[in-house]
Amino acid sequence: MRIYRLIYANNEVIACTDVSSNVGLNGIYHYEHKGGKLIYAIVKAESEENATTIGNFITQEVSAMLYGKDVETA
């Protein structure tokens, strides 16, 4: 698996780049948000497309955590 850095704007992935160095990631992903607005995520994935899919899952996870599981994201 490769490691990717995802950058967000308005909780949408706007950039996905391969991270060449080992960042010491424990688990599949790590993300940072401020008041429910995602800033970045570091994810382990097979491809850039898979990393973006995980990034979209993270958006749903943060929304559910803040607003409840019935909230749908666009």
PDB file of N, CA, C and O in Angstrom, residues 8-32:
ATOM      1  N   TYR A   8      -8.361  19.226   1.686  1.00  0.00           N
ATOM      2  CA  TYR A   8      -9.788  19.509   1.585  1.00  0.00           C
ATOM      3  C   TYR A   8     -10.062  21.004   1.475  1.00  0.00           C
ATOM      4  O   TYR A   8      -9.326  21.817   2.024  1.00  0.00           O
ATOM      5  N   ALA A   9     -11.167  21.336   0.808  1.00  0.00           N
ATOM      6  CA  ALA A   9     -11.770  22.666   0.824  1.00  0.00           C
ATOM      7  C   ALA A   9     -13.269  22.441   0.907  1.00  0.00           C
ATOM      8  O   ALA A   9     -13.836  21.686   0.107  1.00  0.00           O
ATOM      9  N   ASN A  10     -13.906  23.068   1.882  1.00  0.00           N
ATOM     10  CA  ASN A  10     -15.344  22.870   2.100  1.00  0.00           C
ATOM     11  C   ASN A  10     -15.715  21.389   2.159  1.00  0.00           C
ATOM     12  O   ASN A  10     -16.707  20.956   1.578  1.00  0.00           O
ATOM     13  N   ASN A  11     -14.880  20.623   2.843  1.00  0.00           N
ATOM     14  CA  ASN A  11     -15.084  19.182   3.049  1.00  0.00           C
ATOM     15  C   ASN A  11     -15.137  18.374   1.764  1.00  0.00           C
ATOM     16  O   ASN A  11     -15.750  17.313   1.703  1.00  0.00           O
ATOM     17  N   GLU A  12     -14.491  18.849   0.729  1.00  0.00           N
ATOM     18  CA  GLU A  12     -14.331  18.096  -0.509  1.00  0.00           C
ATOM     19  C   GLU A  12     -12.846  17.945  -0.785  1.00  0.00           C
ATOM     20  O   GLU A  12     -12.067  18.880  -0.591  1.00  0.00           O
ATOM     21  N   VAL A  13     -12.464  16.759  -1.239  1.00  0.00           N
ATOM     22  CA  VAL A  13     -11.066  16.511  -1.580  1.00  0.00           C
ATOM     23  C   VAL A  13     -10.723  17.344  -2.810  1.00  0.00           C
ATOM     24  O   VAL A  13     -11.369  17.229  -3.849  1.00  0.00           O
ATOM     25  N   ILE A  14      -9.707  18.217  -2.676  1.00  0.00           N
ATOM     26  CA  ILE A  14      -9.291  19.032  -3.820  1.00  0.00           C
ATOM     27  C   ILE A  14      -7.915  18.634  -4.338  1.00  0.00           C
ATOM     28  O   ILE A  14      -7.539  19.022  -5.437  1.00  0.00           O
ATOM     29  N   ALA A  15      -7.177  17.856  -3.543  1.00  0.00           N
ATOM     30  CA  ALA A  15      -5.859  17.406  -3.984  1.00  0.00           C
ATOM     31  C   ALA A  15      -5.527  16.082  -3.322  1.00  0.00           C
ATOM     32  O   ALA A  15      -5.881  15.840  -2.170  1.00  0.00           O
ATOM     33  N   CYS A  16      -4.848  15.236  -4.073  1.00  0.00           N
ATOM     34  CA  CYS A  16      -4.409  13.933  -3.571  1.00  0.00           C
ATOM     35  C   CYS A  16      -2.995  13.713  -4.090  1.00  0.00           C
ATOM     36  O   CYS A  16      -2.782  13.651  -5.303  1.00  0.00           O
ATOM     37  N   THR A  17      -2.038  13.637  -3.180  1.00  0.00           N
ATOM     38  CA  THR A  17      -0.646  13.460  -3.592  1.00  0.00           C
ATOM     39  C   THR A  17      -0.019  12.282  -2.857  1.00  0.00           C
ATOM     40  O   THR A  17      -0.334  12.015  -1.702  1.00  0.00           O
ATOM     41  N   ASP A  18       0.870  11.613  -3.551  1.00  0.00           N
ATOM     42  CA  ASP A  18       1.618  10.493  -2.991  1.00  0.00           C
ATOM     43  C   ASP A  18       2.652  11.053  -2.012  1.00  0.00           C
ATOM     44  O   ASP A  18       3.354  12.014  -2.336  1.00  0.00           O
ATOM     45  N   VAL A  19       2.716  10.480  -0.823  1.00  0.00           N
ATOM     46  CA  VAL A  19       3.692  10.896   0.183  1.00  0.00           C
ATOM     47  C   VAL A  19       4.862   9.932   0.089  1.00  0.00           C
ATOM     48  O   VAL A  19       4.694   8.731   0.287  1.00  0.00           O
ATOM     49  N   SER A  20       6.032  10.447  -0.223  1.00  0.00           N
ATOM     50  CA  SER A  20       7.174   9.566  -0.463  1.00  0.00           C
ATOM     51  C   SER A  20       7.838   9.078   0.820  1.00  0.00           C
ATOM     52  O   SER A  20       8.477   8.041   0.826  1.00  0.00           O
ATOM     53  N   SER A  21       7.686   9.803   1.901  1.00  0.00           N
ATOM     54  CA  SER A  21       8.354   9.392   3.140  1.00  0.00           C
ATOM     55  C   SER A  21       7.372   8.684   4.069  1.00  0.00           C
ATOM     56  O   SER A  21       6.165   8.867   3.977  1.00  0.00           O
ATOM     57  N   ASN A  22       7.917   7.874   4.951  1.00  0.00           N
ATOM     58  CA  ASN A  22       7.099   7.176   5.933  1.00  0.00           C
ATOM     59  C   ASN A  22       6.676   8.178   6.997  1.00  0.00           C
ATOM     60  O   ASN A  22       7.507   8.776   7.659  1.00  0.00           O
ATOM     61  N   VAL A  23       5.383   8.350   7.162  1.00  0.00           N
ATOM     62  CA  VAL A  23       4.871   9.329   8.118  1.00  0.00           C
ATOM     63  C   VAL A  23       4.476   8.690   9.449  1.00  0.00           C
ATOM     64  O   VAL A  23       3.938   9.360  10.307  1.00  0.00           O
ATOM     65  N   GLY A  24       4.724   7.405   9.602  1.00  0.00           N
ATOM     66  CA  GLY A  24       4.410   6.721  10.853  1.00  0.00           C
ATOM     67  C   GLY A  24       2.916   6.620  11.102  1.00  0.00           C
ATOM     68  O   GLY A  24       2.457   6.771  12.221  1.00  0.00           O
ATOM     69  N   LEU A  25       2.167   6.358  10.066  1.00  0.00           N
ATOM     70  CA  LEU A  25       0.711   6.270  10.154  1.00  0.00           C
ATOM     71  C   LEU A  25       0.309   4.971  10.844  1.00  0.00           C
ATOM     72  O   LEU A  25       0.691   3.891  10.420  1.00  0.00           O
ATOM     73  N   ASN A  26      -0.454   5.098  11.914  1.00  0.00           N
ATOM     74  CA  ASN A  26      -1.024   3.932  12.600  1.00  0.00           C
ATOM     75  C   ASN A  26      -2.448   3.771  12.106  1.00  0.00           C
ATOM     76  O   ASN A  26      -3.257   4.664  12.235  1.00  0.00           O
ATOM     77  N   GLY A  27      -2.768   2.647  11.520  1.00  0.00           N
ATOM     78  CA  GLY A  27      -4.107   2.424  10.987  1.00  0.00           C
ATOM     79  C   GLY A  27      -4.176   2.784   9.516  1.00  0.00           C
ATOM     80  O   GLY A  27      -3.171   2.991   8.852  1.00  0.00           O
ATOM     81  N   ILE A  28      -5.405   2.879   9.009  1.00  0.00           N
ATOM     82  CA  ILE A  28      -5.629   3.141   7.594  1.00  0.00           C
ATOM     83  C   ILE A  28      -5.593   4.633   7.289  1.00  0.00           C
ATOM     84  O   ILE A  28      -5.151   5.036   6.229  1.00  0.00           O
ATOM     85  N   TYR A  29      -6.075   5.475   8.209  1.00  0.00           N
ATOM     86  CA  TYR A  29      -6.077   6.908   7.943  1.00  0.00           C
ATOM     87  C   TYR A  29      -5.991   7.731   9.215  1.00  0.00           C
ATOM     88  O   TYR A  29      -6.260   7.260  10.310  1.00  0.00           O
ATOM     89  N   HIS A  30      -5.624   8.989   9.014  1.00  0.00           N
ATOM     90  CA  HIS A  30      -5.594   9.997  10.071  1.00  0.00           C
ATOM     91  C   HIS A  30      -6.039  11.302   9.427  1.00  0.00           C
ATOM     92  O   HIS A  30      -5.651  11.604   8.305  1.00  0.00           O
ATOM     93  N   TYR A  31      -6.880  12.054  10.121  1.00  0.00           N
ATOM     94  CA  TYR A  31      -7.311  13.330   9.558  1.00  0.00           C
ATOM     95  C   TYR A  31      -7.338  14.406  10.630  1.00  0.00           C
ATOM     96  O   TYR A  31      -7.371  14.122  11.820  1.00  0.00           O
ATOM     97  N   GLU A  32      -7.333  15.645  10.173  1.00  0.00           N
ATOM     98  CA  GLU A  32      -7.458  16.804  11.053  1.00  0.00           C
ATOM     99  C   GLU A  32      -8.614  17.646  10.540  1.00  0.00           C
ATOM    100  O   GLU A  32      -8.760  17.844   9.334  1.00  0.00           O
TER     101      GLU A  32
END
